[in-house]
PDB file of C-alpha atoms in Angstrom:
ATOM      1  CA  ARG W   1      74.554 130.789 181.973  1.00  0.00           C
ATOM      2  CA  CYS W   2      77.746 132.045 179.316  1.00  0.00           C
ATOM      3  CA  SER W   3      79.500 135.021 180.409  1.00  0.00           C
ATOM      4  CA  VAL W   4      82.340 136.751 178.832  1.00  0.00           C
ATOM      5  CA  ARG W   5      84.552 139.730 180.343  1.00  0.00           C
ATOM      6  CA  PHE W   6      86.333 142.407 178.675  1.00  0.00           C
ATOM      7  CA  ARG W   7      88.658 145.001 179.525  1.00  0.00           C
ATOM      8  CA  ASN W   8      85.967 147.064 181.029  1.00  0.00           C
ATOM      9  CA  VAL W   9      82.327 144.833 179.746  1.00  0.00           C
ATOM     10  CA  ARG W  10      81.285 141.748 181.139  1.00  0.00           C
ATOM     11  CA  PHE W  11      78.929 139.601 178.636  1.00  0.00           C
ATOM     12  CA  VAL W  12      76.277 137.768 180.424  1.00  0.00           C
ATOM     13  CA  LEU W  13      74.423 135.592 178.329  1.00  0.00           C
ATOM     14  CA  GLY W  14      71.392 133.191 179.749  1.00  0.00           C
ATOM     15  CA  THR W  15      68.252 134.475 177.613  1.00  0.00           C
ATOM     16  CA  ARG W  16      67.545 135.628 173.567  1.00  0.00           C
ATOM     17  CA  ASN W  17      68.386 138.957 174.950  1.00  0.00           C
ATOM     18  CA  SER W  18      71.994 139.844 175.181  1.00  0.00           C
ATOM     19  CA  MET W  19      72.928 141.521 178.466  1.00  0.00           C
ATOM     20  CA  ILE W  20      75.596 143.679 178.740  1.00  0.00           C
ATOM     21  CA  PHE W  21      76.971 144.978 182.512  1.00  0.00           C
ATOM     22  CA  ASP W  22      80.343 146.853 184.200  1.00  0.00           C
ATOM     23  CA  THR W  23      82.825 145.426 185.694  1.00  0.00           C
ATOM     24  CA  GLY W  24      80.450 146.753 188.960  1.00  0.00           C
ATOM     25  CA  GLY W  25      77.408 144.783 188.061  1.00  0.00           C
ATOM     26  CA  LYS W  26      74.940 147.456 186.753  1.00  0.00           C
ATOM     27  CA  LEU W  27      73.534 146.038 183.836  1.00  0.00           C
ATOM     28  CA  ILE W  28      74.980 149.044 180.883  1.00  0.00           C
ATOM     29  CA  LYS W  29      72.468 148.101 178.025  1.00  0.00           C
ATOM     30  CA  THR W  30      70.448 144.678 176.969  1.00  0.00           C
ATOM     31  CA  LEU W  31      70.159 143.657 172.898  1.00  0.00           C
ATOM     32  CA  PRO W  32      67.036 142.509 171.656  1.00  0.00           C
ATOM     33  CA  GLY W  33      67.599 138.837 169.863  1.00  0.00           C
ATOM     34  CA  ASP W  34      65.185 136.615 169.165  1.00  0.00           C
ATOM     35  CA  LEU W  35      67.034 133.228 169.834  1.00  0.00           C
ATOM     36  CA  LEU W  36      69.493 131.719 171.998  1.00  0.00           C
ATOM     37  CA  PRO W  37      72.987 133.388 170.972  1.00  0.00           C
ATOM     38  CA  LYS W  38      75.622 129.708 170.088  1.00  0.00           C
ATOM     39  CA  ARG W  39      78.740 132.593 169.931  1.00  0.00           C
ATOM     40  CA  ILE W  40      79.710 135.841 171.265  1.00  0.00           C
ATOM     41  CA  HIS W  41      81.996 137.528 170.598  1.00  0.00           C
ATOM     42  CA  MET W  42      84.058 141.250 170.229  1.00  0.00           C
ATOM     43  CA  ALA W  43      86.424 143.192 168.415  1.00  0.00           C
ATOM     44  CA  GLU W  44      90.071 142.759 170.058  1.00  0.00           C
ATOM     45  CA  ASP W  45      89.975 146.683 169.774  1.00  0.00           C
ATOM     46  CA  GLU W  46      86.168 146.644 171.879  1.00  0.00           C
ATOM     47  CA  SER W  47      84.251 148.810 169.029  1.00  0.00           C
ATOM     48  CA  VAL W  48      82.309 146.011 167.566  1.00  0.00           C
ATOM     49  CA  LEU W  49      80.536 142.724 168.471  1.00  0.00           C
ATOM     50  CA  PHE W  50      78.251 140.441 167.175  1.00  0.00           C
ATOM     51  CA  VAL W  51      76.148 137.549 168.128  1.00  0.00           C
ATOM     52  CA  GLN W  52      75.239 135.184 166.408  1.00  0.00           C
ATOM     53  CA  THR W  53      72.303 132.555 166.728  1.00  0.00           C
ATOM     54  CA  TYR W  54      71.142 129.459 164.162  1.00  0.00           C
ATOM     55  CA  GLU W  55      68.778 132.122 162.103  1.00  0.00           C
ATOM     56  CA  SER W  56      71.900 135.432 161.873  1.00  0.00           C
ATOM     57  CA  ILE W  57      74.534 136.776 162.616  1.00  0.00           C
ATOM     58  CA  LYS W  58      74.281 140.636 164.359  1.00  0.00           C
ATOM     59  CA  ILE W  59      76.562 142.991 164.581  1.00  0.00           C
ATOM     60  CA  TRP W  60      76.593 145.959 167.139  1.00  0.00           C
ATOM     61  CA  HIS W  61      79.082 148.977 167.006  1.00  0.00           C
ATOM     62  CA  THR W  62      79.965 148.939 171.283  1.00  0.00           C
ATOM     63  CA  GLY W  63      80.219 152.844 171.621  1.00  0.00           C
ATOM     64  CA  SER W  64      76.451 153.128 170.588  1.00  0.00           C
ATOM     65  CA  TRP W  65      75.252 150.003 170.532  1.00  0.00           C
ATOM     66  CA  LEU W  66      73.650 150.621 167.509  1.00  0.00           C
ATOM     67  CA  LEU W  67      73.743 147.673 165.329  1.00  0.00           C
ATOM     68  CA  LYS W  68      75.386 147.805 161.840  1.00  0.00           C
ATOM     69  CA  ALA W  69      74.113 144.962 159.694  1.00  0.00           C
ATOM     70  CA  VAL W  70      72.896 141.827 160.343  1.00  0.00           C
ATOM     71  CA  ILE W  71      73.747 138.930 158.414  1.00  0.00           C
ATOM     72  CA  LYS W  72      70.854 136.408 157.662  1.00  0.00           C
ATOM     73  CA  GLY W  73      71.890 133.108 157.731  1.00  0.00           C
ATOM     74  CA  PRO W  74      70.976 130.088 158.672  1.00  0.00           C
ATOM     75  CA  TRP W  75      74.774 129.932 160.716  1.00  0.00           C
ATOM     76  CA  LEU W  76      76.187 127.006 162.186  1.00  0.00           C
ATOM     77  CA  ASN W  77      79.435 129.451 163.332  1.00  0.00           C
ATOM     78  CA  ALA W  78      80.622 132.541 162.526  1.00  0.00           C
ATOM     79  CA  ALA W  79      84.624 134.557 163.616  1.00  0.00           C
ATOM     80  CA  LEU W  80      85.330 138.116 163.316  1.00  0.00           C
ATOM     81  CA  SER W  81      89.415 138.790 162.437  1.00  0.00           C
ATOM     82  CA  PRO W  82      91.226 140.640 165.154  1.00  0.00           C
ATOM     83  CA  GLY W  83      90.530 143.782 163.317  1.00  0.00           C
ATOM     84  CA  ALA W  84      87.270 143.462 163.015  1.00  0.00           C
ATOM     85  CA  GLY W  85      87.405 143.952 159.253  1.00  0.00           C
ATOM     86  CA  THR W  86      86.094 140.732 158.332  1.00  0.00           C
ATOM     87  CA  MET W  87      83.602 138.119 158.925  1.00  0.00           C
ATOM     88  CA  TYR W  88      83.504 134.483 158.228  1.00  0.00           C
ATOM     89  CA  ALA W  89      80.607 132.700 158.518  1.00  0.00           C
ATOM     90  CA  VAL W  90      79.663 128.762 157.999  1.00  0.00           C
ATOM     91  CA  ASP W  91      76.306 127.459 157.213  1.00  0.00           C
ATOM     92  CA  PHE W  92      74.521 124.736 157.952  1.00  0.00           C
ATOM     93  CA  GLU W  93      76.084 123.535 154.517  1.00  0.00           C
ATOM     94  CA  GLY W  94      79.568 123.365 155.695  1.00  0.00           C
ATOM     95  CA  ASN W  95      80.181 125.973 152.978  1.00  0.00           C
ATOM     96  CA  LEU W  96      82.354 129.228 153.859  1.00  0.00           C
ATOM     97  CA  TYR W  97      80.976 133.054 153.808  1.00  0.00           C
ATOM     98  CA  THR W  98      83.407 136.099 153.936  1.00  0.00           C
ATOM     99  CA  VAL W  99      82.123 139.830 153.568  1.00  0.00           C
ATOM    100  CA  ASP W 100      83.878 142.610 154.786  1.00  0.00           C
ATOM    101  CA  LEU W 101      83.047 144.887 157.397  1.00  0.00           C
ATOM    102  CA  LEU W 102      84.302 148.003 156.560  1.00  0.00           C
ATOM    103  CA  ASP W 103      82.988 148.269 153.029  1.00  0.00           C
ATOM    104  CA  GLU W 104      79.713 149.528 153.802  1.00  0.00           C
ATOM    105  CA  ARG W 105      78.150 147.906 149.893  1.00  0.00           C
ATOM    106  CA  GLY W 106      79.959 144.707 151.781  1.00  0.00           C
ATOM    107  CA  SER W 107      78.058 141.489 150.444  1.00  0.00           C
ATOM    108  CA  LEU W 108      78.141 138.251 151.492  1.00  0.00           C
ATOM    109  CA  ARG W 109      81.353 136.155 149.163  1.00  0.00           C
ATOM    110  CA  LYS W 110      81.110 132.454 148.869  1.00  0.00           C
ATOM    111  CA  ILE W 111      84.883 131.136 149.742  1.00  0.00           C
ATOM    112  CA  PRO W 112      85.538 127.182 147.323  1.00  0.00           C
ATOM    113  CA  VAL W 113      85.508 124.690 150.303  1.00  0.00           C
ATOM    114  CA  PRO W 114      86.655 120.892 149.187  1.00  0.00           C
ATOM    115  CA  ASP W 115      85.192 119.619 152.594  1.00  0.00           C
ATOM    116  CA  PRO W 116      82.100 121.079 154.540  1.00  0.00           C
ATOM    117  CA  LEU W 117      83.410 122.867 157.343  1.00  0.00           C
ATOM    118  CA  THR W 118      81.972 122.335 160.884  1.00  0.00           C
ATOM    119  CA  THR W 119      84.127 125.124 162.512  1.00  0.00           C
ATOM    120  CA  VAL W 120      85.721 128.635 161.529  1.00  0.00           C
ATOM    121  CA  ASP W 121      88.051 131.154 163.518  1.00  0.00           C
ATOM    122  CA  ALA W 122      90.043 133.575 162.947  1.00  0.00           C
ATOM    123  CA  GLY W 123      93.474 135.051 164.011  1.00  0.00           C
ATOM    124  CA  GLU W 124      95.911 137.818 162.680  1.00  0.00           C
ATOM    125  CA  GLU W 125      97.393 136.308 159.602  1.00  0.00           C
ATOM    126  CA  TRP W 126      95.483 132.673 160.720  1.00  0.00           C
ATOM    127  CA  LEU W 127      92.355 131.615 158.913  1.00  0.00           C
ATOM    128  CA  VAL W 128      91.456 128.168 161.335  1.00  0.00           C
ATOM    129  CA  ALA W 129      88.644 126.048 160.093  1.00  0.00           C
ATOM    130  CA  GLY W 130      87.462 122.746 161.121  1.00  0.00           C
ATOM    131  CA  PHE W 131      86.111 120.055 158.282  1.00  0.00           C
ATOM    132  CA  ALA W 132      83.473 117.340 158.835  1.00  0.00           C
ATOM    133  CA  ARG W 133      85.839 115.228 156.363  1.00  0.00           C
ATOM    134  CA  GLY W 134      89.585 114.856 155.316  1.00  0.00           C
ATOM    135  CA  HIS W 135      92.229 116.784 158.034  1.00  0.00           C
ATOM    136  CA  ALA W 136      89.814 117.473 160.453  1.00  0.00           C
ATOM    137  CA  VAL W 137      92.211 120.726 161.072  1.00  0.00           C
ATOM    138  CA  ARG W 138      93.311 123.173 158.348  1.00  0.00           C
ATOM    139  CA  ARG W 139      94.720 126.318 158.558  1.00  0.00           C
ATOM    140  CA  ALA W 140      96.034 128.614 156.339  1.00  0.00           C
ATOM    141  CA  SER W 141      96.982 132.478 155.735  1.00  0.00           C
ATOM    142  CA  ARG W 142      94.320 134.813 155.839  1.00  0.00           C
ATOM    143  CA  LYS W 143      95.960 136.160 152.051  1.00  0.00           C
ATOM    144  CA  ASP W 144      95.545 132.588 151.056  1.00  0.00           C
ATOM    145  CA  ILE W 145      92.575 131.366 152.028  1.00  0.00           C
ATOM    146  CA  ASP W 146      91.266 130.502 148.485  1.00  0.00           C
ATOM    147  CA  LEU W 147      94.014 128.146 147.712  1.00  0.00           C
ATOM    148  CA  PHE W 148      94.134 127.398 151.053  1.00  0.00           C
ATOM    149  CA  LEU W 149      90.461 126.024 151.180  1.00  0.00           C
ATOM    150  CA  THR W 150      90.592 124.663 146.924  1.00  0.00           C
ATOM    151  CA  GLY W 151      93.908 121.874 148.572  1.00  0.00           C
ATOM    152  CA  SER W 152      97.157 123.155 149.685  1.00  0.00           C
ATOM    153  CA  ALA W 153      96.706 122.802 153.868  1.00  0.00           C
ATOM    154  CA  GLU W 154      99.516 123.879 155.143  1.00  0.00           C
TER     155      GLU W 154
END
């Protein structure tokens, strides 16, 4: 059983459905799911929540708890930029994908990488990735992600 606490809400995972509780322990909402979550993350402004399983990434609006998008996988790992504008995802072959969540027509874009990735995380200015070969951990400016991932590691 795993739990993540935010300012006003605590999320408890342990079943296929993500359960959202207030800080007093009262159940607010149960989000339907198919598989056990691999990763859960909320945007810093708490407007968007994503739940990643091996099969998909589901993105929820936290104000209404309506499902905003489902990104079909399979997915090994995923990350959300701090402003909730960009989603990064790693598939089981180690490929990296990105999607602009602010664009309603946003589609998945594959970013070429020199070696298979194992994990990814996004900060305000930096993207950090774990690689299966070569330098295990590499980082780059989110603005120069294409250049970074094709060989110019910092």
